[in-house]
């Protein structure tokens, strides 16, 4: 076979091989989808020997525990306390507001008063039973012989403000008065201008030391002597030596004055031993502030709480 024949045979074989390749090459539709990876043989997992409990690394992570809700209720806001209602004026048993002139402020022209006063009988019970009374001058008030005229039942005598009349001009010894003499007590009109109607009562526990024609004297355990003048003798409830309790009735307020009538009122004194410029003396002391404070207490607490 010549060279030319050999080349011809080789060309024919190449052509036949190329046709075979075209026939047997897989088509595009038979090719695996690019989205589906070819299956691969995976090695078998070893048998699980932990009673079918997944390995720790295979368990889903535990959810983070939320903090417990605070079950404590928030503190309640403090309630606003209502503002106290302003207190009205102190009133007496009749509903009239009470008022008081300063201690030692006497009726003009009636003398020089003792302005440096203290309450010499704290805790004393007001010496009239009812919570309505008027402290003022008898001599210099309406119906008094040095007064402005009119009768003792004038409405001005039964009105406020109270007025001190300890140290009014008199000739009686009164070491605590600026002049050394003067009125030794305080005059007090009862609730109305009626004779032998209004009770005087014990200012403290004690013993009755004397009873006169129109007077009663009471000595307390502390040695304080209380004097009551112008009581109606027929109404007296006590006798010398009697023991009495604070608030106990003694007798009716009247106008008796040893046969010479005066106005209807109680003359009230406090006497005790105190230091004076002349040394320790048993003297009449200004009763005004003791009366003011005991009267205020009587009106505030009522008769049942005041003895």
PDB file of C-alpha atoms in Angstrom:
ATOM      1  CA  UNK A   1       0.000   0.000   0.000  1.00  0.00           C
ATOM      2  CA  UNK A   2       1.419   3.282  -1.055  1.00  0.00           C
ATOM      3  CA  UNK A   3       1.750   6.354   1.092  1.00  0.00           C
ATOM      4  CA  UNK A   4      -1.329   7.959  -0.376  1.00  0.00           C
ATOM      5  CA  UNK A   5      -3.528   5.001   0.521  1.00  0.00           C
ATOM      6  CA  UNK A   6      -2.337   5.018   4.131  1.00  0.00           C
ATOM      7  CA  UNK A   7      -3.209   8.699   4.534  1.00  0.00           C
ATOM      8  CA  UNK A   8      -6.637   8.008   3.095  1.00  0.00           C
ATOM      9  CA  UNK A   9      -7.318   5.173   5.543  1.00  0.00           C
ATOM     10  CA  UNK A  10      -6.194   7.251   8.548  1.00  0.00           C
ATOM     11  CA  UNK A  11      -8.488  10.131   7.553  1.00  0.00           C
ATOM     12  CA  UNK A  12     -11.405   7.721   7.252  1.00  0.00           C
ATOM     13  CA  UNK A  13     -10.751   6.303  10.767  1.00  0.00           C
ATOM     14  CA  UNK A  14     -10.619   9.782  12.280  1.00  0.00           C
ATOM     15  CA  UNK A  15     -13.934  10.664  10.672  1.00  0.00           C
ATOM     16  CA  UNK A  16     -15.568   7.508  11.967  1.00  0.00           C
ATOM     17  CA  UNK A  17     -14.299   8.113  15.509  1.00  0.00           C
ATOM     18  CA  UNK A  18     -15.618  11.703  15.468  1.00  0.00           C
ATOM     19  CA  UNK A  19     -19.078  10.567  14.390  1.00  0.00           C
ATOM     20  CA  UNK A  20     -19.144   7.992  17.160  1.00  0.00           C
ATOM     21  CA  UNK A  21     -18.331  10.674  19.711  1.00  0.00           C
ATOM     22  CA  UNK A  22     -21.178  12.868  18.486  1.00  0.00           C
ATOM     23  CA  UNK A  23     -23.622   9.958  18.715  1.00  0.00           C
ATOM     24  CA  UNK A  24     -22.748   8.727  22.211  1.00  0.00           C
ATOM     25  CA  UNK A  25     -22.051  12.136  24.001  1.00  0.00           C
ATOM     26  CA  UNK A  26     -24.877  12.868  26.584  1.00  0.00           C
ATOM     27  CA  UNK A  27     -27.372  15.569  25.704  1.00  0.00           C
ATOM     28  CA  UNK A  28     -27.791  18.726  27.802  1.00  0.00           C
ATOM     29  CA  UNK A  29     -31.211  17.506  29.083  1.00  0.00           C
ATOM     30  CA  UNK A  30     -29.561  14.371  30.505  1.00  0.00           C
ATOM     31  CA  UNK A  31     -26.992  16.386  32.469  1.00  0.00           C
ATOM     32  CA  UNK A  32     -27.571  16.762  36.225  1.00  0.00           C
ATOM     33  CA  UNK A  33     -29.188  20.043  37.303  1.00  0.00           C
ATOM     34  CA  UNK A  34     -26.644  22.508  38.551  1.00  0.00           C
ATOM     35  CA  UNK A  35     -28.923  23.209  41.570  1.00  0.00           C
ATOM     36  CA  UNK A  36     -28.878  19.517  42.576  1.00  0.00           C
ATOM     37  CA  UNK A  37     -25.447  18.450  43.676  1.00  0.00           C
ATOM     38  CA  UNK A  38     -24.500  14.962  42.732  1.00  0.00           C
ATOM     39  CA  UNK A  39     -25.125  12.365  45.387  1.00  0.00           C
ATOM     40  CA  UNK A  40     -22.095  11.376  47.303  1.00  0.00           C
ATOM     41  CA  UNK A  41     -21.513   8.347  49.399  1.00  0.00           C
ATOM     42  CA  UNK A  42     -21.285   9.431  53.032  1.00  0.00           C
ATOM     43  CA  UNK A  43     -19.671   7.256  55.619  1.00  0.00           C
ATOM     44  CA  UNK A  44     -22.076   5.632  58.069  1.00  0.00           C
ATOM     45  CA  UNK A  45     -22.326   7.430  61.463  1.00  0.00           C
ATOM     46  CA  UNK A  46     -21.215   5.359  64.423  1.00  0.00           C
ATOM     47  CA  UNK A  47     -23.985   3.874  66.584  1.00  0.00           C
ATOM     48  CA  UNK A  48     -25.269   6.216  69.341  1.00  0.00           C
ATOM     49  CA  UNK A  49     -24.653   4.673  72.768  1.00  0.00           C
ATOM     50  CA  UNK A  50     -26.061   7.517  74.920  1.00  0.00           C
ATOM     51  CA  UNK A  51     -29.643   6.232  75.178  1.00  0.00           C
ATOM     52  CA  UNK A  52     -30.740   8.324  72.284  1.00  0.00           C
ATOM     53  CA  UNK A  53     -29.835  11.515  74.108  1.00  0.00           C
ATOM     54  CA  UNK A  54     -28.346  13.916  71.604  1.00  0.00           C
ATOM     55  CA  UNK A  55     -24.822  15.001  72.241  1.00  0.00           C
ATOM     56  CA  UNK A  56     -24.397  18.241  74.016  1.00  0.00           C
ATOM     57  CA  UNK A  57     -23.089  19.945  70.948  1.00  0.00           C
ATOM     58  CA  UNK A  58     -26.135  18.738  69.037  1.00  0.00           C
ATOM     59  CA  UNK A  59     -28.693  20.225  71.528  1.00  0.00           C
ATOM     60  CA  UNK A  60     -30.230  23.521  70.583  1.00  0.00           C
ATOM     61  CA  UNK A  61     -28.870  26.315  72.722  1.00  0.00           C
ATOM     62  CA  UNK A  62     -30.978  26.944  75.830  1.00  0.00           C
ATOM     63  CA  UNK A  63     -33.054  30.060  75.641  1.00  0.00           C
ATOM     64  CA  UNK A  64     -31.671  32.790  77.823  1.00  0.00           C
ATOM     65  CA  UNK A  65     -33.846  32.996  80.946  1.00  0.00           C
ATOM     66  CA  UNK A  66     -35.724  36.242  81.219  1.00  0.00           C
ATOM     67  CA  UNK A  67     -35.312  38.044  84.535  1.00  0.00           C
ATOM     68  CA  UNK A  68     -38.288  37.380  86.851  1.00  0.00           C
ATOM     69  CA  UNK A  69     -40.857  40.069  86.821  1.00  0.00           C
ATOM     70  CA  UNK A  70     -40.784  42.262  89.898  1.00  0.00           C
ATOM     71  CA  UNK A  71     -43.945  41.249  91.697  1.00  0.00           C
ATOM     72  CA  UNK A  72     -43.461  43.924  94.340  1.00  0.00           C
ATOM     73  CA  UNK A  73     -46.039  46.598  93.882  1.00  0.00           C
ATOM     74  CA  UNK A  74     -44.641  50.060  93.562  1.00  0.00           C
ATOM     75  CA  UNK A  75     -44.980  52.018  96.788  1.00  0.00           C
ATOM     76  CA  UNK A  76     -48.228  53.857  96.967  1.00  0.00           C
ATOM     77  CA  UNK A  77     -47.960  57.565  96.795  1.00  0.00           C
ATOM     78  CA  UNK A  78     -48.497  59.081 100.226  1.00  0.00           C
ATOM     79  CA  UNK A  79     -51.932  60.490 100.642  1.00  0.00           C
ATOM     80  CA  UNK A  80     -51.976  64.164 101.146  1.00  0.00           C
ATOM     81  CA  UNK A  81     -53.254  64.962 104.600  1.00  0.00           C
ATOM     82  CA  UNK A  82     -56.042  67.474 104.506  1.00  0.00           C
ATOM     83  CA  UNK A  83     -55.020  70.800 105.830  1.00  0.00           C
ATOM     84  CA  UNK A  84     -56.489  71.398 109.258  1.00  0.00           C
ATOM     85  CA  UNK A  85     -59.292  73.811 109.218  1.00  0.00           C
ATOM     86  CA  UNK A  86     -58.357  77.037 110.908  1.00  0.00           C
ATOM     87  CA  UNK A  87     -59.686  77.185 114.410  1.00  0.00           C
ATOM     88  CA  UNK A  88     -62.289  79.796 114.994  1.00  0.00           C
ATOM     89  CA  UNK A  89     -62.303  82.130 117.952  1.00  0.00           C
ATOM     90  CA  UNK A  90     -62.895  80.670 121.396  1.00  0.00           C
ATOM     91  CA  UNK A  91     -66.521  81.187 122.348  1.00  0.00           C
ATOM     92  CA  UNK A  92     -68.371  81.045 125.646  1.00  0.00           C
ATOM     93  CA  UNK A  93     -71.480  79.036 126.533  1.00  0.00           C
ATOM     94  CA  UNK A  94     -73.685  81.580 124.783  1.00  0.00           C
ATOM     95  CA  UNK A  95     -71.642  81.402 121.568  1.00  0.00           C
ATOM     96  CA  UNK A  96     -70.008  84.808 121.977  1.00  0.00           C
ATOM     97  CA  UNK A  97     -66.288  85.044 121.159  1.00  0.00           C
ATOM     98  CA  UNK A  98     -64.193  85.820 124.203  1.00  0.00           C
ATOM     99  CA  UNK A  99     -61.344  88.318 124.518  1.00  0.00           C
ATOM    100  CA  UNK A 100     -59.118  89.640 127.268  1.00  0.00           C
ATOM    101  CA  UNK A 101     -57.354  92.916 127.989  1.00  0.00           C
ATOM    102  CA  UNK A 102     -53.696  92.565 129.049  1.00  0.00           C
ATOM    103  CA  UNK A 103     -52.909  91.970 132.737  1.00  0.00           C
ATOM    104  CA  UNK A 104     -52.468  95.175 134.718  1.00  0.00           C
ATOM    105  CA  UNK A 105     -54.463  97.238 132.209  1.00  0.00           C
ATOM    106  CA  UNK A 106     -56.958  98.772 134.616  1.00  0.00           C
ATOM    107  CA  UNK A 107     -59.877 101.046 133.816  1.00  0.00           C
ATOM    108  CA  UNK A 108     -58.406 104.522 133.273  1.00  0.00           C
ATOM    109  CA  UNK A 109     -58.440 106.535 136.487  1.00  0.00           C
ATOM    110  CA  UNK A 110     -58.882 103.485 138.728  1.00  0.00           C
ATOM    111  CA  UNK A 111     -55.280 103.031 139.839  1.00  0.00           C
ATOM    112  CA  UNK A 112     -51.967 101.550 138.706  1.00  0.00           C
ATOM    113  CA  UNK A 113     -52.070  97.864 137.830  1.00  0.00           C
ATOM    114  CA  UNK A 114     -49.459  95.137 138.228  1.00  0.00           C
ATOM    115  CA  UNK A 115     -48.268  94.478 134.668  1.00  0.00           C
ATOM    116  CA  UNK A 116     -45.503  91.962 135.489  1.00  0.00           C
ATOM    117  CA  UNK A 117     -47.753  89.004 136.151  1.00  0.00           C
ATOM    118  CA  UNK A 118     -47.527  85.223 135.969  1.00  0.00           C
ATOM    119  CA  UNK A 119     -50.098  82.480 136.476  1.00  0.00           C
ATOM    120  CA  UNK A 120     -49.713  81.816 140.191  1.00  0.00           C
ATOM    121  CA  UNK A 121     -52.191  78.902 140.178  1.00  0.00           C
ATOM    122  CA  UNK A 122     -51.707  76.795 137.020  1.00  0.00           C
ATOM    123  CA  UNK A 123     -54.201  73.954 136.856  1.00  0.00           C
ATOM    124  CA  UNK A 124     -56.770  75.866 138.872  1.00  0.00           C
ATOM    125  CA  UNK A 125     -60.420  75.329 137.999  1.00  0.00           C
ATOM    126  CA  UNK A 126     -62.347  78.451 137.013  1.00  0.00           C
ATOM    127  CA  UNK A 127     -64.318  79.428 140.160  1.00  0.00           C
ATOM    128  CA  UNK A 128     -67.723  79.773 138.443  1.00  0.00           C
ATOM    129  CA  UNK A 129     -69.470  76.635 137.234  1.00  0.00           C
ATOM    130  CA  UNK A 130     -70.795  77.934 133.924  1.00  0.00           C
ATOM    131  CA  UNK A 131     -68.645  78.877 130.939  1.00  0.00           C
ATOM    132  CA  UNK A 132     -69.931  82.403 130.666  1.00  0.00           C
ATOM    133  CA  UNK A 133     -68.588  85.163 132.879  1.00  0.00           C
ATOM    134  CA  UNK A 134     -67.290  88.727 132.689  1.00  0.00           C
ATOM    135  CA  UNK A 135     -64.306  89.973 134.650  1.00  0.00           C
ATOM    136  CA  UNK A 136     -64.363  93.739 135.122  1.00  0.00           C
ATOM    137  CA  UNK A 137     -64.553  96.464 137.740  1.00  0.00           C
ATOM    138  CA  UNK A 138     -67.640  96.759 139.910  1.00  0.00           C
ATOM    139  CA  UNK A 139     -66.844 100.147 141.412  1.00  0.00           C
ATOM    140  CA  UNK A 140     -65.891 101.733 138.059  1.00  0.00           C
ATOM    141  CA  UNK A 141     -68.506  99.926 135.935  1.00  0.00           C
ATOM    142  CA  UNK A 142     -72.139 100.773 135.292  1.00  0.00           C
ATOM    143  CA  UNK A 143     -74.004 100.691 138.592  1.00  0.00           C
ATOM    144  CA  UNK A 144     -70.807 101.260 140.609  1.00  0.00           C
ATOM    145  CA  UNK A 145     -70.478 104.361 142.765  1.00  0.00           C
ATOM    146  CA  UNK A 146     -67.529 105.550 140.649  1.00  0.00           C
ATOM    147  CA  UNK A 147     -68.925 104.289 137.356  1.00  0.00           C
ATOM    148  CA  UNK A 148     -70.312 106.142 134.328  1.00  0.00           C
ATOM    149  CA  UNK A 149     -73.903 105.854 135.503  1.00  0.00           C
ATOM    150  CA  UNK A 150     -76.694 103.482 134.651  1.00  0.00           C
ATOM    151  CA  UNK A 151     -77.527 100.270 136.443  1.00  0.00           C
ATOM    152  CA  UNK A 152     -75.502  97.169 137.235  1.00  0.00           C
ATOM    153  CA  UNK A 153     -77.451  95.156 134.626  1.00  0.00           C
ATOM    154  CA  UNK A 154     -76.245  97.402 131.808  1.00  0.00           C
ATOM    155  CA  UNK A 155     -75.253  95.298 128.788  1.00  0.00           C
ATOM    156  CA  UNK A 156     -71.756  96.814 128.823  1.00  0.00           C
ATOM    157  CA  UNK A 157     -71.085  95.006 132.125  1.00  0.00           C
ATOM    158  CA  UNK A 158     -71.933  91.687 130.462  1.00  0.00           C
ATOM    159  CA  UNK A 159     -69.683  91.888 127.434  1.00  0.00           C
ATOM    160  CA  UNK A 160     -66.069  91.226 126.500  1.00  0.00           C
ATOM    161  CA  UNK A 161     -63.205  92.035 126.729  1.00  0.00           C
ATOM    162  CA  UNK A 162     -62.242  91.060 130.266  1.00  0.00           C
ATOM    163  CA  UNK A 163     -60.370  93.660 132.298  1.00  0.00           C
ATOM    164  CA  UNK A 164     -58.024  93.259 135.265  1.00  0.00           C
ATOM    165  CA  UNK A 165     -58.905  95.128 138.465  1.00  0.00           C
ATOM    166  CA  UNK A 166     -56.310  93.783 140.929  1.00  0.00           C
ATOM    167  CA  UNK A 167     -54.614  96.840 142.506  1.00  0.00           C
ATOM    168  CA  UNK A 168     -57.557  99.189 141.907  1.00  0.00           C
ATOM    169  CA  UNK A 169     -57.320 102.057 144.358  1.00  0.00           C
ATOM    170  CA  UNK A 170     -58.169 100.811 147.865  1.00  0.00           C
ATOM    171  CA  UNK A 171     -56.629 101.128 151.308  1.00  0.00           C
ATOM    172  CA  UNK A 172     -56.049  97.369 151.777  1.00  0.00           C
ATOM    173  CA  UNK A 173     -52.480  96.069 152.030  1.00  0.00           C
ATOM    174  CA  UNK A 174     -51.270  94.746 148.684  1.00  0.00           C
ATOM    175  CA  UNK A 175     -47.455  94.422 148.619  1.00  0.00           C
ATOM    176  CA  UNK A 176     -47.412  93.360 144.951  1.00  0.00           C
ATOM    177  CA  UNK A 177     -49.257  96.484 143.785  1.00  0.00           C
ATOM    178  CA  UNK A 178     -47.199  99.486 142.652  1.00  0.00           C
ATOM    179  CA  UNK A 179     -48.635 101.627 145.471  1.00  0.00           C
ATOM    180  CA  UNK A 180     -48.377  98.878 148.119  1.00  0.00           C
ATOM    181  CA  UNK A 181     -52.140  99.025 148.644  1.00  0.00           C
ATOM    182  CA  UNK A 182     -55.160  98.282 146.523  1.00  0.00           C
ATOM    183  CA  UNK A 183     -57.911  95.865 145.548  1.00  0.00           C
ATOM    184  CA  UNK A 184     -56.784  92.404 146.637  1.00  0.00           C
ATOM    185  CA  UNK A 185     -58.629  90.283 144.074  1.00  0.00           C
ATOM    186  CA  UNK A 186     -60.567  90.169 140.818  1.00  0.00           C
ATOM    187  CA  UNK A 187     -64.261  90.939 140.384  1.00  0.00           C
ATOM    188  CA  UNK A 188     -66.228  88.558 138.117  1.00  0.00           C
ATOM    189  CA  UNK A 189     -69.828  88.965 137.003  1.00  0.00           C
ATOM    190  CA  UNK A 190     -71.738  85.730 136.308  1.00  0.00           C
ATOM    191  CA  UNK A 191     -73.515  84.948 133.053  1.00  0.00           C
ATOM    192  CA  UNK A 192     -76.508  87.161 133.820  1.00  0.00           C
ATOM    193  CA  UNK A 193     -77.564  89.908 136.199  1.00  0.00           C
ATOM    194  CA  UNK A 194     -79.551  87.513 138.404  1.00  0.00           C
ATOM    195  CA  UNK A 195     -79.037  87.135 142.115  1.00  0.00           C
ATOM    196  CA  UNK A 196     -78.546  83.694 143.699  1.00  0.00           C
ATOM    197  CA  UNK A 197     -78.708  81.759 140.404  1.00  0.00           C
ATOM    198  CA  UNK A 198     -75.099  81.057 139.382  1.00  0.00           C
ATOM    199  CA  UNK A 199     -72.882  78.590 141.253  1.00  0.00           C
ATOM    200  CA  UNK A 200     -69.416  79.323 142.572  1.00  0.00           C
ATOM    201  CA  UNK A 201     -67.260  76.168 142.722  1.00  0.00           C
ATOM    202  CA  UNK A 202     -64.025  75.002 144.320  1.00  0.00           C
ATOM    203  CA  UNK A 203     -60.955  76.090 142.374  1.00  0.00           C
ATOM    204  CA  UNK A 204     -58.958  73.145 143.727  1.00  0.00           C
ATOM    205  CA  UNK A 205     -59.136  70.174 146.035  1.00  0.00           C
ATOM    206  CA  UNK A 206     -58.780  71.229 149.644  1.00  0.00           C
ATOM    207  CA  UNK A 207     -60.304  72.027 152.997  1.00  0.00           C
ATOM    208  CA  UNK A 208     -62.763  74.792 153.883  1.00  0.00           C
ATOM    209  CA  UNK A 209     -60.984  76.873 156.528  1.00  0.00           C
ATOM    210  CA  UNK A 210     -63.683  79.486 157.220  1.00  0.00           C
ATOM    211  CA  UNK A 211     -67.213  80.486 156.322  1.00  0.00           C
ATOM    212  CA  UNK A 212     -68.417  84.037 157.034  1.00  0.00           C
ATOM    213  CA  UNK A 213     -71.645  85.886 156.459  1.00  0.00           C
ATOM    214  CA  UNK A 214     -70.862  86.230 152.737  1.00  0.00           C
ATOM    215  CA  UNK A 215     -67.452  84.556 152.351  1.00  0.00           C
ATOM    216  CA  UNK A 216     -65.814  81.145 151.987  1.00  0.00           C
ATOM    217  CA  UNK A 217     -62.112  80.352 152.231  1.00  0.00           C
ATOM    218  CA  UNK A 218     -60.561  77.203 150.779  1.00  0.00           C
ATOM    219  CA  UNK A 219     -57.001  75.982 151.456  1.00  0.00           C
ATOM    220  CA  UNK A 220     -55.371  73.673 148.888  1.00  0.00           C
ATOM    221  CA  UNK A 221     -52.860  70.921 149.803  1.00  0.00           C
ATOM    222  CA  UNK A 222     -50.107  73.222 148.441  1.00  0.00           C
ATOM    223  CA  UNK A 223     -50.960  75.966 150.908  1.00  0.00           C
ATOM    224  CA  UNK A 224     -52.726  78.209 148.389  1.00  0.00           C
ATOM    225  CA  UNK A 225     -55.745  79.993 149.876  1.00  0.00           C
ATOM    226  CA  UNK A 226     -58.716  80.866 147.676  1.00  0.00           C
ATOM    227  CA  UNK A 227     -61.221  83.432 148.945  1.00  0.00           C
ATOM    228  CA  UNK A 228     -64.811  83.822 147.659  1.00  0.00           C
ATOM    229  CA  UNK A 229     -66.794  86.943 148.628  1.00  0.00           C
ATOM    230  CA  UNK A 230     -70.428  87.931 148.047  1.00  0.00           C
ATOM    231  CA  UNK A 231     -71.937  84.430 148.170  1.00  0.00           C
ATOM    232  CA  UNK A 232     -75.515  84.036 149.316  1.00  0.00           C
ATOM    233  CA  UNK A 233     -75.303  82.624 152.811  1.00  0.00           C
ATOM    234  CA  UNK A 234     -78.500  80.528 152.609  1.00  0.00           C
ATOM    235  CA  UNK A 235     -77.148  78.686 149.559  1.00  0.00           C
ATOM    236  CA  UNK A 236     -73.793  77.692 151.046  1.00  0.00           C
ATOM    237  CA  UNK A 237     -73.027  73.982 150.633  1.00  0.00           C
ATOM    238  CA  UNK A 238     -69.978  73.826 152.914  1.00  0.00           C
ATOM    239  CA  UNK A 239     -68.907  74.366 156.505  1.00  0.00           C
ATOM    240  CA  UNK A 240     -65.485  74.873 158.143  1.00  0.00           C
ATOM    241  CA  UNK A 241     -63.453  71.653 158.103  1.00  0.00           C
ATOM    242  CA  UNK A 242     -65.191  70.183 155.063  1.00  0.00           C
ATOM    243  CA  UNK A 243     -63.021  68.534 152.429  1.00  0.00           C
ATOM    244  CA  UNK A 244     -64.005  69.500 148.903  1.00  0.00           C
ATOM    245  CA  UNK A 245     -63.011  68.432 145.410  1.00  0.00           C
ATOM    246  CA  UNK A 246     -62.135  70.677 142.503  1.00  0.00           C
ATOM    247  CA  UNK A 247     -65.352  71.835 140.834  1.00  0.00           C
ATOM    248  CA  UNK A 248     -67.583  71.111 143.837  1.00  0.00           C
ATOM    249  CA  UNK A 249     -70.358  73.631 144.394  1.00  0.00           C
ATOM    250  CA  UNK A 250     -69.877  76.115 147.228  1.00  0.00           C
ATOM    251  CA  UNK A 251     -72.795  78.571 146.970  1.00  0.00           C
ATOM    252  CA  UNK A 252     -74.627  81.043 144.757  1.00  0.00           C
ATOM    253  CA  UNK A 253     -73.092  84.304 143.554  1.00  0.00           C
ATOM    254  CA  UNK A 254     -74.971  87.213 145.113  1.00  0.00           C
ATOM    255  CA  UNK A 255     -74.682  90.863 146.110  1.00  0.00           C
ATOM    256  CA  UNK A 256     -74.301  90.306 149.855  1.00  0.00           C
ATOM    257  CA  UNK A 257     -71.702  92.478 151.546  1.00  0.00           C
ATOM    258  CA  UNK A 258     -72.358  92.399 155.273  1.00  0.00           C
ATOM    259  CA  UNK A 259     -75.631  94.276 155.164  1.00  0.00           C
ATOM    260  CA  UNK A 260     -74.458  96.753 152.497  1.00  0.00           C
ATOM    261  CA  UNK A 261     -75.513  95.412 149.090  1.00  0.00           C
ATOM    262  CA  UNK A 262     -73.060  95.561 146.231  1.00  0.00           C
ATOM    263  CA  UNK A 263     -73.428  94.537 142.609  1.00  0.00           C
ATOM    264  CA  UNK A 264     -74.038  90.872 141.758  1.00  0.00           C
ATOM    265  CA  UNK A 265     -70.538  89.452 141.359  1.00  0.00           C
ATOM    266  CA  UNK A 266     -67.889  87.154 142.771  1.00  0.00           C
ATOM    267  CA  UNK A 267     -64.816  88.726 144.360  1.00  0.00           C
ATOM    268  CA  UNK A 268     -62.040  86.119 144.004  1.00  0.00           C
ATOM    269  CA  UNK A 269     -58.613  86.124 145.677  1.00  0.00           C
ATOM    270  CA  UNK A 270     -55.488  83.957 145.626  1.00  0.00           C
ATOM    271  CA  UNK A 271     -53.095  84.168 148.559  1.00  0.00           C
ATOM    272  CA  UNK A 272     -49.808  82.287 148.968  1.00  0.00           C
ATOM    273  CA  UNK A 273     -46.303  82.513 150.388  1.00  0.00           C
ATOM    274  CA  UNK A 274     -43.865  84.014 147.867  1.00  0.00           C
ATOM    275  CA  UNK A 275     -40.583  85.888 147.872  1.00  0.00           C
ATOM    276  CA  UNK A 276     -41.035  89.657 147.842  1.00  0.00           C
ATOM    277  CA  UNK A 277     -38.549  92.529 148.108  1.00  0.00           C
ATOM    278  CA  UNK A 278     -39.238  92.333 151.832  1.00  0.00           C
ATOM    279  CA  UNK A 279     -38.514  88.578 151.991  1.00  0.00           C
ATOM    280  CA  UNK A 280     -40.873  85.586 152.126  1.00  0.00           C
ATOM    281  CA  UNK A 281     -44.423  86.794 152.668  1.00  0.00           C
ATOM    282  CA  UNK A 282     -47.906  85.332 152.604  1.00  0.00           C
ATOM    283  CA  UNK A 283     -49.586  87.821 150.280  1.00  0.00           C
ATOM    284  CA  UNK A 284     -52.418  88.271 147.830  1.00  0.00           C
ATOM    285  CA  UNK A 285     -51.122  87.644 144.307  1.00  0.00           C
ATOM    286  CA  UNK A 286     -52.596  88.850 140.994  1.00  0.00           C
ATOM    287  CA  UNK A 287     -55.275  86.272 140.039  1.00  0.00           C
ATOM    288  CA  UNK A 288     -55.984  87.615 136.552  1.00  0.00           C
ATOM    289  CA  UNK A 289     -53.850  85.250 134.436  1.00  0.00           C
ATOM    290  CA  UNK A 290     -54.927  82.213 136.467  1.00  0.00           C
ATOM    291  CA  UNK A 291     -58.528  83.202 135.784  1.00  0.00           C
ATOM    292  CA  UNK A 292     -57.915  83.821 132.078  1.00  0.00           C
ATOM    293  CA  UNK A 293     -56.208  80.465 131.526  1.00  0.00           C
ATOM    294  CA  UNK A 294     -58.689  78.459 133.618  1.00  0.00           C
ATOM    295  CA  UNK A 295     -61.583  80.118 131.778  1.00  0.00           C
ATOM    296  CA  UNK A 296     -60.048  79.255 128.408  1.00  0.00           C
ATOM    297  CA  UNK A 297     -59.590  75.674 129.555  1.00  0.00           C
ATOM    298  CA  UNK A 298     -63.187  75.501 130.768  1.00  0.00           C
ATOM    299  CA  UNK A 299     -64.467  76.706 127.407  1.00  0.00           C
ATOM    300  CA  UNK A 300     -62.185  74.327 125.501  1.00  0.00           C
ATOM    301  CA  UNK A 301     -62.902  71.195 127.526  1.00  0.00           C
ATOM    302  CA  UNK A 302     -66.361  71.825 128.939  1.00  0.00           C
ATOM    303  CA  UNK A 303     -67.485  71.468 132.514  1.00  0.00           C
ATOM    304  CA  UNK A 304     -67.032  67.682 132.606  1.00  0.00           C
ATOM    305  CA  UNK A 305     -63.346  67.947 131.672  1.00  0.00           C
ATOM    306  CA  UNK A 306     -62.631  70.831 134.000  1.00  0.00           C
ATOM    307  CA  UNK A 307     -63.601  69.433 137.381  1.00  0.00           C
TER     308      UNK A 307
END
